[in-house]
Coordinates of C-alpha atoms in Angstrom, one line a residue:
M13 CA -12.5 -77.2 -166.0
A14 CA -11.4 -76.1 -162.6
S15 CA -8.3 -78.3 -162.7
V16 CA -7.2 -76.8 -166.0
E17 CA -7.5 -73.2 -164.5
T18 CA -5.6 -74.3 -161.4
A19 CA -2.8 -75.8 -163.5
A20 CA -2.5 -72.6 -165.6
E21 CA -2.4 -70.5 -162.3
H22 CA 0.4 -72.8 -160.9
E23 CA 2.3 -72.4 -164.2
R24 CA 2.1 -68.7 -164.0
I25 CA 3.3 -68.7 -160.4
L26 CA 6.3 -70.9 -161.3
R27 CA 7.2 -68.5 -164.1
E28 CA 6.9 -65.6 -161.8
I29 CA 9.2 -67.3 -159.2
E30 CA 11.8 -68.1 -161.9
S31 CA 11.8 -64.6 -163.3
T32 CA 11.5 -62.6 -160.0
D33 CA 14.1 -61.8 -157.3
T34 CA 13.9 -64.1 -154.3
N35 CA 13.3 -61.2 -152.0
C36 CA 10.0 -60.4 -153.7
I37 CA 8.4 -63.9 -153.9
G38 CA 6.7 -63.7 -150.5
P39 CA 3.4 -62.4 -151.8
T40 CA 3.5 -65.0 -154.6
L41 CA 4.0 -68.0 -152.2
R42 CA 1.3 -66.5 -149.9
S43 CA -1.2 -66.6 -152.7
V44 CA -0.4 -70.4 -153.1
Y45 CA -0.9 -71.2 -149.5
D46 CA -4.0 -69.2 -149.4
G47 CA -5.5 -71.6 -152.0
Q48 CA -6.7 -75.2 -151.5
E49 CA -4.4 -77.0 -154.0
H50 CA -1.0 -76.3 -152.5
G51 CA -0.2 -80.0 -152.6
L52 CA -0.7 -80.0 -156.3
F53 CA 1.5 -76.9 -156.6
M54 CA 4.3 -78.7 -154.7
E55 CA 4.1 -81.5 -157.2
K56 CA 4.4 -79.0 -160.0
L57 CA 7.3 -77.4 -158.3
D58 CA 9.2 -80.7 -157.7
A59 CA 8.6 -81.6 -161.4
R60 CA 10.0 -78.2 -162.5
I61 CA 13.1 -78.8 -160.2
R62 CA 13.8 -82.2 -161.7
N63 CA 13.5 -80.7 -165.1
H64 CA 16.1 -78.0 -164.3
D65 CA 18.5 -80.6 -162.7
R66 CA 18.4 -82.7 -166.0
E67 CA 19.3 -79.6 -168.0
I68 CA 22.2 -78.8 -165.6
E69 CA 23.5 -82.3 -165.9
K70 CA 23.4 -82.1 -169.7
M71 CA 25.4 -78.9 -169.7
C72 CA 28.0 -80.2 -167.3
N73 CA 28.5 -83.3 -169.4
H74 CA 28.9 -81.1 -172.4
H75 CA 31.7 -78.9 -170.8
F76 CA 33.5 -81.4 -168.6
Q77 CA 36.5 -82.1 -171.0
G78 CA 37.2 -78.4 -171.3
F79 CA 37.2 -78.0 -167.5
V80 CA 39.7 -80.8 -167.2
D81 CA 42.0 -79.3 -169.8
S82 CA 41.9 -76.0 -168.0
I83 CA 42.9 -77.6 -164.7
T84 CA 45.8 -79.3 -166.4
E85 CA 47.0 -76.0 -167.9
L86 CA 46.7 -74.3 -164.6
L87 CA 48.9 -76.8 -162.9
K88 CA 51.6 -76.3 -165.5
V89 CA 51.5 -72.5 -165.0
R90 CA 51.9 -73.0 -161.2
G91 CA 55.5 -74.0 -161.5
E92 CA 56.4 -71.1 -163.7
A93 CA 54.6 -68.8 -161.3
Q94 CA 56.8 -70.1 -158.4
K95 CA 60.0 -69.4 -160.5
L96 CA 58.7 -65.9 -161.3
K97 CA 57.9 -65.2 -157.7
S98 CA 61.5 -66.2 -156.7
Q99 CA 62.9 -63.9 -159.3
V100 CA 60.7 -61.0 -158.2
I101 CA 61.8 -61.5 -154.6
E102 CA 65.5 -61.5 -155.6
T103 CA 64.9 -58.4 -157.7
N104 CA 63.1 -56.7 -154.9
V105 CA 66.0 -57.5 -152.5
R106 CA 68.5 -56.1 -154.9
L107 CA 66.3 -53.0 -155.5
Q108 CA 66.0 -52.4 -151.8
E109 CA 69.7 -52.6 -151.3
D110 CA 70.4 -50.3 -154.2
G111 CA 67.5 -47.9 -153.2
K112 CA 69.0 -47.2 -149.8
V113 CA 71.6 -44.8 -151.3
L114 CA 68.9 -43.2 -153.4
I115 CA 66.7 -42.8 -150.4
G116 CA 69.5 -41.1 -148.5
S117 CA 70.1 -38.7 -151.5
M118 CA 66.4 -38.0 -151.7
E119 CA 66.4 -37.1 -148.0
Q120 CA 69.3 -34.8 -148.5
L121 CA 67.6 -33.3 -151.6
K122 CA 64.4 -32.8 -149.5
Q123 CA 66.3 -31.0 -146.8
C124 CA 68.0 -28.8 -149.5
R125 CA 64.7 -28.0 -151.0
V126 CA 63.3 -27.1 -147.6
Q127 CA 66.3 -24.9 -146.9
Q128 CA 66.0 -23.3 -150.4
R129 CA 62.3 -22.7 -149.8
N130 CA 63.1 -21.1 -146.4
I131 CA 65.8 -19.0 -147.9
A132 CA 63.5 -17.8 -150.7
T133 CA 60.8 -17.0 -148.1
T134 CA 63.3 -15.1 -146.0
V135 CA 64.6 -13.2 -149.0
D136 CA 61.0 -12.3 -149.9
K137 CA 60.2 -11.2 -146.4
L138 CA 63.4 -9.2 -146.2
A139 CA 62.5 -7.6 -149.6
H140 CA 59.3 -6.4 -147.9
C141 CA 60.9 -5.5 -144.6
L142 CA 64.0 -3.7 -145.8
P143 CA 62.0 -0.9 -147.5
V144 CA 60.1 -0.4 -144.3
L145 CA 63.3 -0.1 -142.3
E146 CA 64.9 2.2 -145.0
M147 CA 61.8 4.4 -145.1
Y148 CA 61.6 4.6 -141.3
S149 CA 65.3 5.5 -141.2
R150 CA 64.6 8.2 -143.9
L151 CA 61.6 9.4 -141.8
Q152 CA 63.8 9.8 -138.7
E153 CA 66.4 11.8 -140.7
Q154 CA 63.6 14.1 -142.1
M155 CA 62.3 14.6 -138.6
R156 CA 65.7 15.5 -137.3
A157 CA 66.2 17.9 -140.2
K158 CA 62.8 19.4 -139.5
R159 CA 61.6 18.7 -143.1
Y160 CA 58.1 17.9 -141.9
Y161 CA 56.2 17.9 -145.2
P162 CA 58.5 15.3 -146.8
A163 CA 58.4 13.4 -143.5
L164 CA 54.6 13.4 -143.7
R165 CA 54.7 12.1 -147.2
T166 CA 57.1 9.3 -146.1
L167 CA 54.8 8.5 -143.2
E168 CA 51.8 8.1 -145.5
Q169 CA 53.8 5.8 -147.9
L170 CA 55.1 3.8 -144.9
E171 CA 51.6 3.3 -143.4
H172 CA 49.7 2.6 -146.6
T173 CA 52.2 0.8 -148.8
C174 CA 55.2 -0.6 -147.0
L175 CA 53.8 -1.8 -143.6
P176 CA 50.9 -3.9 -145.2
R177 CA 53.4 -5.6 -147.4
A178 CA 55.8 -6.4 -144.6
G179 CA 53.4 -8.5 -142.6
Q180 CA 52.8 -8.9 -138.9
Y181 CA 56.1 -8.4 -137.1
R182 CA 56.9 -6.8 -133.8
F183 CA 58.8 -3.9 -135.2
C184 CA 56.0 -3.2 -137.7
S185 CA 53.5 -3.1 -134.8
I186 CA 55.8 -0.6 -133.0
M187 CA 56.1 1.5 -136.1
A188 CA 52.3 1.4 -136.6
E189 CA 51.8 2.5 -133.0
N190 CA 54.2 5.5 -133.5
I191 CA 52.6 6.8 -136.7
P192 CA 49.7 8.7 -135.0
K193 CA 52.2 10.1 -132.5
L194 CA 54.5 11.3 -135.3
R195 CA 51.5 12.9 -137.1
I196 CA 50.5 14.8 -134.0
H197 CA 54.1 15.9 -133.5
I198 CA 54.4 17.1 -137.1
R199 CA 51.0 18.9 -136.9
E200 CA 51.9 20.7 -133.6
T201 CA 55.4 21.6 -134.8
A202 CA 53.9 23.0 -138.1
M203 CA 51.4 25.0 -136.1
T204 CA 54.1 26.3 -133.8
Q205 CA 56.1 27.5 -136.9
L206 CA 53.0 29.1 -138.3
R207 CA 52.5 31.0 -135.0
D208 CA 56.1 32.2 -135.1
F209 CA 55.6 33.3 -138.7
L210 CA 52.4 35.2 -137.9
E211 CA 54.2 36.9 -134.9
S212 CA 57.2 37.7 -137.2
I213 CA 55.2 39.3 -139.9
R214 CA 53.2 41.3 -137.3
K215 CA 56.5 42.7 -135.9
H216 CA 58.1 43.3 -139.3
S217 CA 55.0 44.5 -141.3
D218 CA 56.4 48.1 -140.8
K219 CA 59.7 47.1 -142.6
I220 CA 57.8 45.2 -145.3
G221 CA 55.5 48.2 -145.9
E222 CA 58.4 50.6 -145.9
T223 CA 60.2 48.6 -148.6
A224 CA 57.1 48.3 -150.7
I225 CA 56.5 52.1 -150.5
K226 CA 60.1 52.8 -151.4
Q227 CA 59.7 50.6 -154.4
A228 CA 56.5 52.5 -155.4
Q229 CA 58.3 55.8 -154.9
L230 CA 61.2 54.7 -157.1
Q231 CA 58.9 53.4 -159.7
R232 CA 57.1 56.8 -159.7
S233 CA 60.3 58.6 -160.2
L234 CA 61.3 56.2 -163.0
D235 CA 57.9 56.7 -164.7
S236 CA 58.2 60.5 -164.5
S237 CA 61.8 60.6 -165.8
V238 CA 61.6 57.9 -168.5
T239 CA 58.1 57.2 -169.6
L240 CA 54.6 56.8 -168.2
Q241 CA 54.1 53.3 -167.2
P242 CA 51.1 51.5 -165.6
R243 CA 51.1 51.7 -161.8
A244 CA 50.5 48.0 -161.7
L245 CA 54.2 47.6 -162.4
I246 CA 54.8 48.8 -158.8
G247 CA 53.1 45.7 -157.5
R248 CA 53.8 42.0 -157.6
R249 CA 54.7 41.6 -161.3
G250 CA 56.8 44.6 -162.2
R251 CA 59.5 45.4 -159.7
K252 CA 62.7 44.8 -161.6
E253 CA 63.7 48.5 -161.4
A254 CA 62.1 49.1 -158.0
A255 CA 64.0 46.2 -156.5
M256 CA 67.2 48.4 -156.7
V257 CA 65.9 50.2 -153.6
T258 CA 66.1 47.0 -151.5
E259 CA 69.5 46.1 -152.9
S260 CA 71.0 49.5 -152.3
S261 CA 69.6 49.9 -148.8
G262 CA 70.7 46.5 -147.7
E263 CA 67.3 45.5 -146.5
G264 CA 67.1 42.2 -148.4
S265 CA 66.5 39.3 -146.1
S266 CA 67.0 35.6 -146.6
P267 CA 65.5 34.4 -149.9
L268 CA 62.3 32.5 -150.0
S269 CA 62.7 28.9 -148.7
E270 CA 60.1 26.9 -150.5
Q271 CA 62.0 23.7 -151.4
D272 CA 59.6 21.7 -149.3
S273 CA 56.4 23.5 -150.1
G274 CA 56.1 23.1 -153.8
I275 CA 53.1 25.5 -153.8
L276 CA 54.5 28.7 -155.4
D277 CA 52.8 29.7 -158.6
V278 CA 55.7 31.3 -160.4
E279 CA 54.3 33.1 -163.4
D280 CA 57.4 34.1 -165.1
E281 CA 60.9 32.7 -164.8
E282 CA 62.4 36.1 -165.1
E283 CA 60.7 37.2 -162.0
E284 CA 62.3 34.6 -159.8
D285 CA 65.4 36.7 -159.3
V286 CA 63.5 40.0 -158.8
P287 CA 63.6 40.9 -155.1
G288 CA 60.6 42.6 -153.7
A289 CA 59.0 43.6 -150.4
Q290 CA 57.8 39.9 -150.0
D291 CA 61.4 38.7 -150.1
L292 CA 61.9 40.1 -146.7
V293 CA 59.7 37.3 -145.4
D294 CA 60.2 33.6 -145.5
F295 CA 56.8 32.2 -146.4
S296 CA 57.9 28.5 -146.2
P297 CA 56.2 27.9 -142.8
V298 CA 52.9 28.9 -144.3
Y299 CA 53.4 26.6 -147.3
R300 CA 54.6 23.7 -145.2
C301 CA 51.8 24.0 -142.7
L302 CA 49.2 24.3 -145.5
H303 CA 50.6 21.1 -147.2
I304 CA 50.8 19.3 -143.9
Y305 CA 47.2 20.1 -142.9
T306 CA 46.1 19.3 -146.4
V307 CA 47.6 15.8 -146.3
L308 CA 46.2 15.3 -142.8
G309 CA 42.7 16.2 -144.2
L310 CA 42.5 19.3 -142.0
R311 CA 42.9 22.0 -144.6
D312 CA 39.6 23.7 -143.6
V313 CA 40.8 23.9 -140.0
F314 CA 44.1 25.5 -141.1
E315 CA 42.4 28.0 -143.4
N316 CA 39.9 29.1 -140.7
Y317 CA 42.7 29.5 -138.1
Y318 CA 45.0 31.5 -140.5
R319 CA 42.1 33.8 -141.6
K320 CA 41.0 34.3 -138.0
Q321 CA 44.5 35.2 -136.8
R322 CA 45.1 37.6 -139.7
R323 CA 41.8 39.3 -139.0
K324 CA 42.9 39.9 -135.4
Q325 CA 46.2 41.3 -136.7
A326 CA 44.4 43.5 -139.2
R327 CA 42.4 45.1 -136.3
L328 CA 45.7 45.7 -134.4
V329 CA 47.4 47.2 -137.5
L330 CA 44.4 49.4 -138.3
Q331 CA 44.3 50.9 -134.8
P332 CA 46.2 54.2 -134.9
H333 CA 48.2 55.6 -132.0
S334 CA 46.6 58.3 -130.1
N335 CA 49.4 60.8 -130.9
M336 CA 49.7 59.9 -134.6
H337 CA 48.7 63.4 -135.7
E338 CA 51.6 65.0 -134.0
T339 CA 54.3 64.0 -136.4
L340 CA 54.6 62.8 -140.0
E341 CA 56.5 59.8 -138.7
G342 CA 53.4 58.6 -136.9
Y343 CA 51.4 58.6 -140.1
R344 CA 54.3 56.9 -142.0
R345 CA 54.6 54.1 -139.4
Y346 CA 50.8 53.6 -139.6
F347 CA 50.8 53.4 -143.4
N348 CA 53.9 51.1 -143.5
Q349 CA 52.2 48.6 -141.2
I350 CA 49.0 48.5 -143.3
V351 CA 51.0 48.2 -146.6
G352 CA 53.1 45.4 -145.1
F353 CA 50.0 43.6 -144.0
F354 CA 48.3 43.7 -147.4
V355 CA 51.6 42.9 -149.3
V356 CA 51.8 39.7 -147.3
E357 CA 48.1 38.9 -148.0
D358 CA 48.5 39.6 -151.7
H359 CA 51.5 37.3 -151.8
I360 CA 49.6 34.5 -150.0
L361 CA 46.7 35.1 -152.4
H362 CA 48.8 34.6 -155.5
T363 CA 51.1 31.8 -154.3
T364 CA 48.7 29.5 -152.5
Q365 CA 45.8 27.5 -153.8
G366 CA 42.9 28.8 -151.9
L367 CA 44.4 29.6 -148.5
V368 CA 42.9 33.0 -148.9
N369 CA 40.7 34.0 -151.8
R370 CA 39.9 37.3 -153.5
A371 CA 36.6 37.7 -151.6
Y372 CA 38.5 37.4 -148.3
V373 CA 41.2 39.9 -149.2
E374 CA 38.6 42.4 -150.6
E375 CA 36.6 42.0 -147.3
L376 CA 39.7 42.8 -145.3
W377 CA 40.5 45.8 -147.6
E378 CA 37.0 47.2 -147.3
L379 CA 37.3 47.0 -143.5
A380 CA 40.7 48.6 -143.6
L381 CA 39.6 51.3 -146.0
S382 CA 36.8 52.4 -143.7
K383 CA 39.0 52.4 -140.6
I384 CA 41.8 54.2 -142.4
I385 CA 39.6 57.0 -143.7
A386 CA 37.9 57.4 -140.3
A387 CA 41.3 57.6 -138.6
L388 CA 42.7 60.1 -141.1
R389 CA 39.7 62.3 -140.8
T390 CA 39.9 62.3 -137.0
H391 CA 43.7 62.8 -136.7
S392 CA 44.1 65.3 -139.6
S393 CA 41.4 67.5 -138.1
Y394 CA 43.9 68.2 -135.2
C395 CA 46.6 69.4 -137.6
D396 CA 47.1 73.2 -138.1
D397 CA 50.4 73.1 -140.0
P398 CA 50.0 73.3 -143.8
D399 CA 53.4 71.7 -144.4
L400 CA 52.4 68.7 -142.3
V401 CA 49.1 68.5 -144.1
L402 CA 50.9 68.6 -147.5
D403 CA 53.4 66.0 -146.4
L404 CA 50.5 63.8 -145.2
K405 CA 48.8 64.2 -148.5
N406 CA 51.9 63.1 -150.4
L407 CA 52.3 60.2 -148.0
I408 CA 48.6 59.2 -148.6
V409 CA 49.1 59.4 -152.4
L410 CA 52.2 57.2 -152.1
F411 CA 50.3 54.8 -149.9
A412 CA 47.4 54.7 -152.3
D413 CA 49.6 54.2 -155.4
T414 CA 51.5 51.4 -153.6
L415 CA 48.4 49.5 -152.8
Q416 CA 46.8 50.2 -156.2
G417 CA 49.9 48.5 -157.7
Y418 CA 48.9 45.4 -155.8
G419 CA 45.4 45.5 -157.2
F420 CA 43.5 47.2 -154.3
P421 CA 40.9 49.9 -155.2
V422 CA 41.9 53.3 -153.7
S423 CA 39.4 55.7 -155.1
Q424 CA 37.9 56.4 -151.7
L425 CA 41.4 57.6 -150.5
F426 CA 41.6 60.1 -153.3
D427 CA 38.0 61.2 -152.5
M428 CA 39.1 61.8 -148.9
L429 CA 42.1 63.8 -150.1
L430 CA 39.7 66.1 -151.9
E431 CA 37.9 66.5 -148.6
M432 CA 41.2 67.3 -146.9
R433 CA 41.8 69.9 -149.6
E434 CA 39.2 72.1 -148.0
Q435 CA 40.9 71.7 -144.6
Y436 CA 44.2 72.5 -146.2
G437 CA 42.8 75.6 -147.8
E438 CA 41.5 76.9 -144.4
I439 CA 44.9 76.3 -142.8
L440 CA 46.6 78.1 -145.6
L441 CA 44.2 81.1 -145.2
K442 CA 45.0 81.2 -141.5
R443 CA 48.7 81.2 -142.2
W444 CA 48.5 83.8 -144.9
N445 CA 46.3 86.0 -142.7
I446 CA 49.1 86.1 -140.1
T447 CA 51.6 86.7 -142.9
F448 CA 49.6 89.6 -144.4
R449 CA 49.2 91.2 -141.0
Q450 CA 52.9 91.0 -140.2
I451 CA 53.6 92.6 -143.6
L452 CA 51.2 95.4 -142.8
D453 CA 52.5 95.8 -139.3
Q454 CA 56.1 96.2 -140.7
D455 CA 55.0 98.6 -143.5
N456 CA 55.8 102.3 -143.2
F457 CA 53.1 103.3 -145.7
S458 CA 55.5 105.4 -147.7
P459 CA 56.8 105.1 -151.3
I460 CA 59.8 102.9 -151.8
P461 CA 63.0 104.9 -152.5
V462 CA 65.2 103.4 -155.3
S463 CA 68.8 104.5 -155.7
T464 CA 70.1 102.1 -158.3
E465 CA 69.0 100.2 -161.4
Q466 CA 69.6 97.0 -159.6
E467 CA 67.2 97.9 -156.8
Y468 CA 64.7 99.0 -159.3
R469 CA 64.9 95.7 -161.2
Q470 CA 64.7 93.8 -157.9
Y471 CA 61.4 95.4 -157.0
T472 CA 60.0 95.2 -160.6
S473 CA 60.8 91.5 -160.6
Q474 CA 58.8 91.0 -157.5
F475 CA 55.8 93.1 -158.7
P476 CA 54.7 93.7 -162.3
L477 CA 55.0 97.5 -162.4
Q478 CA 54.3 99.0 -165.8
D479 CA 54.9 102.8 -165.6
P480 CA 56.8 104.3 -168.6
E481 CA 57.0 107.7 -167.0
L482 CA 58.6 106.3 -163.9
E483 CA 61.2 104.4 -166.0
K484 CA 62.2 107.7 -167.7
L485 CA 63.1 109.3 -164.4
S486 CA 66.7 109.3 -163.3
F487 CA 67.9 107.7 -160.0
P488 CA 67.3 108.2 -157.2
K489 CA 63.6 107.9 -157.6
K490 CA 60.6 106.5 -155.7
L491 CA 58.2 103.8 -156.5
P492 CA 54.5 104.8 -156.1
F493 CA 53.7 102.0 -153.6
S494 CA 55.0 100.9 -150.3
E495 CA 56.9 97.7 -149.3
F496 CA 53.5 96.0 -148.7
V497 CA 52.6 95.7 -152.4
P498 CA 55.6 93.6 -153.7
K499 CA 55.6 91.5 -150.5
A500 CA 51.9 90.9 -150.7
Y501 CA 52.1 90.1 -154.4
C502 CA 54.9 87.6 -153.7
Q503 CA 52.8 86.0 -151.0
L504 CA 49.9 85.7 -153.3
K505 CA 52.0 83.7 -155.7
E506 CA 53.4 81.6 -152.9
F507 CA 49.8 80.8 -151.9
I508 CA 49.0 79.8 -155.5
Y509 CA 52.1 77.5 -155.5
A510 CA 51.0 76.0 -152.1
C511 CA 47.6 75.2 -153.6
L512 CA 49.2 73.7 -156.7
K513 CA 51.4 71.5 -154.6
Y514 CA 48.4 69.9 -152.9
S515 CA 46.7 69.3 -156.3
E516 CA 49.6 67.3 -157.7
D517 CA 49.2 63.5 -158.0
L518 CA 45.5 63.6 -157.2
H519 CA 44.6 62.4 -160.7
L520 CA 42.8 65.6 -161.5
S521 CA 42.5 67.3 -164.8
S522 CA 44.1 70.6 -165.5
T523 CA 40.7 72.3 -165.6
E524 CA 39.9 70.9 -162.1
I525 CA 43.2 72.0 -160.7
D526 CA 42.8 75.5 -162.3
D527 CA 39.3 75.8 -160.8
M528 CA 40.5 74.7 -157.3
I529 CA 43.4 77.2 -157.4
R530 CA 41.2 80.1 -158.5
K531 CA 38.6 79.4 -155.9
S532 CA 41.2 79.3 -153.1
T533 CA 42.8 82.5 -154.4
N534 CA 39.4 84.2 -154.5
L535 CA 39.0 83.2 -150.8
L536 CA 42.4 84.6 -150.1
L537 CA 41.6 87.9 -151.8
T538 CA 38.0 88.4 -150.7
R539 CA 38.3 87.2 -147.2
T540 CA 41.9 87.1 -145.9
L541 CA 43.6 90.0 -147.7
S542 CA 40.5 92.2 -147.5
N543 CA 40.1 91.7 -143.8
C544 CA 43.8 92.4 -143.3
L545 CA 43.6 95.7 -145.1
Q546 CA 40.5 96.6 -143.1
Y547 CA 42.3 95.6 -139.9
A548 CA 45.3 97.7 -140.8
I549 CA 43.2 100.8 -141.5
K550 CA 41.3 100.4 -138.2
K551 CA 44.1 99.4 -136.0
K552 CA 46.6 102.2 -136.7
N553 CA 46.1 105.8 -136.3
V554 CA 46.1 106.4 -140.0
G555 CA 47.0 109.9 -141.0
L556 CA 46.2 111.6 -144.3
A557 CA 49.5 110.6 -145.9
E558 CA 49.2 107.0 -144.8
L559 CA 45.6 106.8 -146.0
V560 CA 46.6 108.2 -149.4
Q561 CA 49.3 105.5 -149.6
V562 CA 46.8 102.8 -148.7
I563 CA 44.7 104.0 -151.6
I564 CA 47.7 103.9 -154.0
N565 CA 48.7 100.4 -152.8
T566 CA 45.1 99.1 -153.3
T567 CA 45.1 100.6 -156.8
H568 CA 48.3 98.8 -157.8
L569 CA 47.1 95.5 -156.3
E570 CA 43.9 95.9 -158.2
Q571 CA 45.8 96.4 -161.4
S572 CA 47.9 93.3 -160.7
C573 CA 45.0 90.9 -160.6
H574 CA 45.1 90.1 -164.3
F575 CA 48.8 89.3 -163.9
L576 CA 47.8 86.8 -161.2
E577 CA 45.3 85.2 -163.6
E578 CA 48.0 84.9 -166.3
F579 CA 50.2 83.4 -163.6
I580 CA 47.6 80.8 -162.8
T581 CA 47.0 80.1 -166.5
N582 CA 50.7 79.5 -167.1
I583 CA 51.1 77.0 -164.3
T584 CA 47.9 75.1 -165.0
N585 CA 47.9 75.4 -168.9
V586 CA 44.2 76.3 -168.9
P587 CA 43.3 79.4 -170.9
P588 CA 41.2 82.0 -169.1
E589 CA 38.5 81.9 -171.8
T590 CA 37.7 78.3 -171.0
A591 CA 34.1 77.7 -170.3
N592 CA 33.1 77.6 -166.7
A593 CA 36.5 79.0 -165.7
T594 CA 36.5 80.7 -162.4
K595 CA 37.5 84.4 -162.4
L596 CA 39.4 86.2 -159.7
Y597 CA 37.3 88.6 -157.6
G598 CA 40.3 90.6 -156.5
T599 CA 39.3 93.7 -158.6
A600 CA 35.9 94.0 -156.9
T601 CA 37.5 93.4 -153.5
F602 CA 40.1 96.1 -153.9
K603 CA 37.4 98.5 -155.2
V604 CA 35.4 97.9 -152.0
R605 CA 38.6 98.6 -150.0
F606 CA 39.3 101.5 -152.2
G607 CA 35.8 102.9 -151.4
C608 CA 36.4 102.4 -147.6
S609 CA 39.7 104.2 -147.9
T610 CA 38.1 107.0 -149.9
I611 CA 35.5 107.5 -147.2
C612 CA 38.2 107.6 -144.6
F613 CA 40.1 110.1 -146.7
S614 CA 37.0 112.3 -147.1
S615 CA 36.5 112.2 -143.3
L616 CA 40.1 113.3 -142.7
V617 CA 39.8 116.1 -145.2
W618 CA 36.6 117.3 -143.6
A619 CA 38.2 117.2 -140.2
C620 CA 41.2 119.2 -141.4
C621 CA 39.0 121.8 -142.9
R622 CA 37.2 122.3 -139.6
L623 CA 40.5 122.6 -137.9
D624 CA 41.6 125.3 -140.4
R625 CA 38.4 127.2 -139.7

């Protein structure tokens, strides 16, 4: 039983050896040697080997004839192979001989291809380098021509487009190193031109303002003679007729040079040829500098610098001369400078994109308005000449209308003119006080003798005398009043005219003008003329005849008051029955003076009676 199991185990080991890789039979053989029947296993192994040898021999005997036939065929092929080898060697020799020419041609072709590739590479590099050189040459020309904004554009294109395409070359490195220097040079040059521009407009603001005011004055005359037009036509958008002033006076300067700026906001093609006050100034330095600083990314720096400098100039312009009140020319120069300043700012506001904004201009105008009003109040208070005050008022109105045409609010200026109206009235009262006293001093207090009809008509044209009995008398005859009456009446009308002149162009209604004239005339009658009459009675040693003549003169002046009211109504077109219309107090005034004269007359009569006794 044990031998059978051992035989089966040995058979298994042999099958495992036959079917397993030789590298892995170590454990199998070890298991054989670990057992006790390794001799028996060796016998089994030898028997298996002999069995396999017999099978190999059988196989060889079966395939031997085929092997022999194959060897015979191979020997036959050997000869043919030798012939083929000889032919191949001969063909190779001939091919080598024939290929030498081809190899030479191929070498030449290779060199040509290399040259062609080098040429193409060179052409490509030149195609990228030539635009750089051309652009740099154009940049140099623009710099020499001082066309800095196009030069800056060329510089940007050169740096960001052309140089990166050109590659790393020595000349490209030199150009790249020069670009920051060129930028700094352009920026400094543009700032220098801006400073020159600011200095120029500071010096010529007087001329600019003078031209703008002349245009406004001409526009006013055109409006009054043709048809009433909006005052806005005086300003920036409606100066076609007003521009004739500049052309006729030869004050036009070089036209606006903005070919490099490209920033003007032209609103109407028809207005391009219309010269104005702004055309006296070349604004191109501002536009160029604004564009240059915008491209450089420094627009905020430029805006702050420009506004700061203009604020400083505004303070200088708004500072009046200490002797401005002495002559009208001083006021005119002051107003011209202010108008010139704001004309420039208005032009900058409407032709640049945000260099100055409406809030900035309004802030400047509010500052200017407060300083102008304060200066005018101070300096006008020194004036005691009504003609100068009237001329100043007309100048202020023209100044206000001019700036109103450019869109600036001027209502405070007209309010100030109404304040000056009180001062003007006081100055007029002082002048007429002197005039009335001179007339009274020159009066002889006797009736006026009239010899001819012409003399009579002359006096009645000066004073509204209505006396049918006197007209029936033949010449020579005497008027009941003295020279004082027609002269005083003419002066009263002159005073009314003077008040009316100040009220013109103040945008007042007829009722307001009528009320102002009547109040001023009342002051003249109740205060000035009344005091002058009282002064004349007390100053002179008035006799009985002179006192009677004073009473007669006062009576006629009293009767003429309603003619003065009609005169005021005719020039103001306001009927006297209008509600709240001011009445003249002349009648009451003359009655008071008449009472004083009567008291004096009674005193003289009483004194004469005592002398008779």
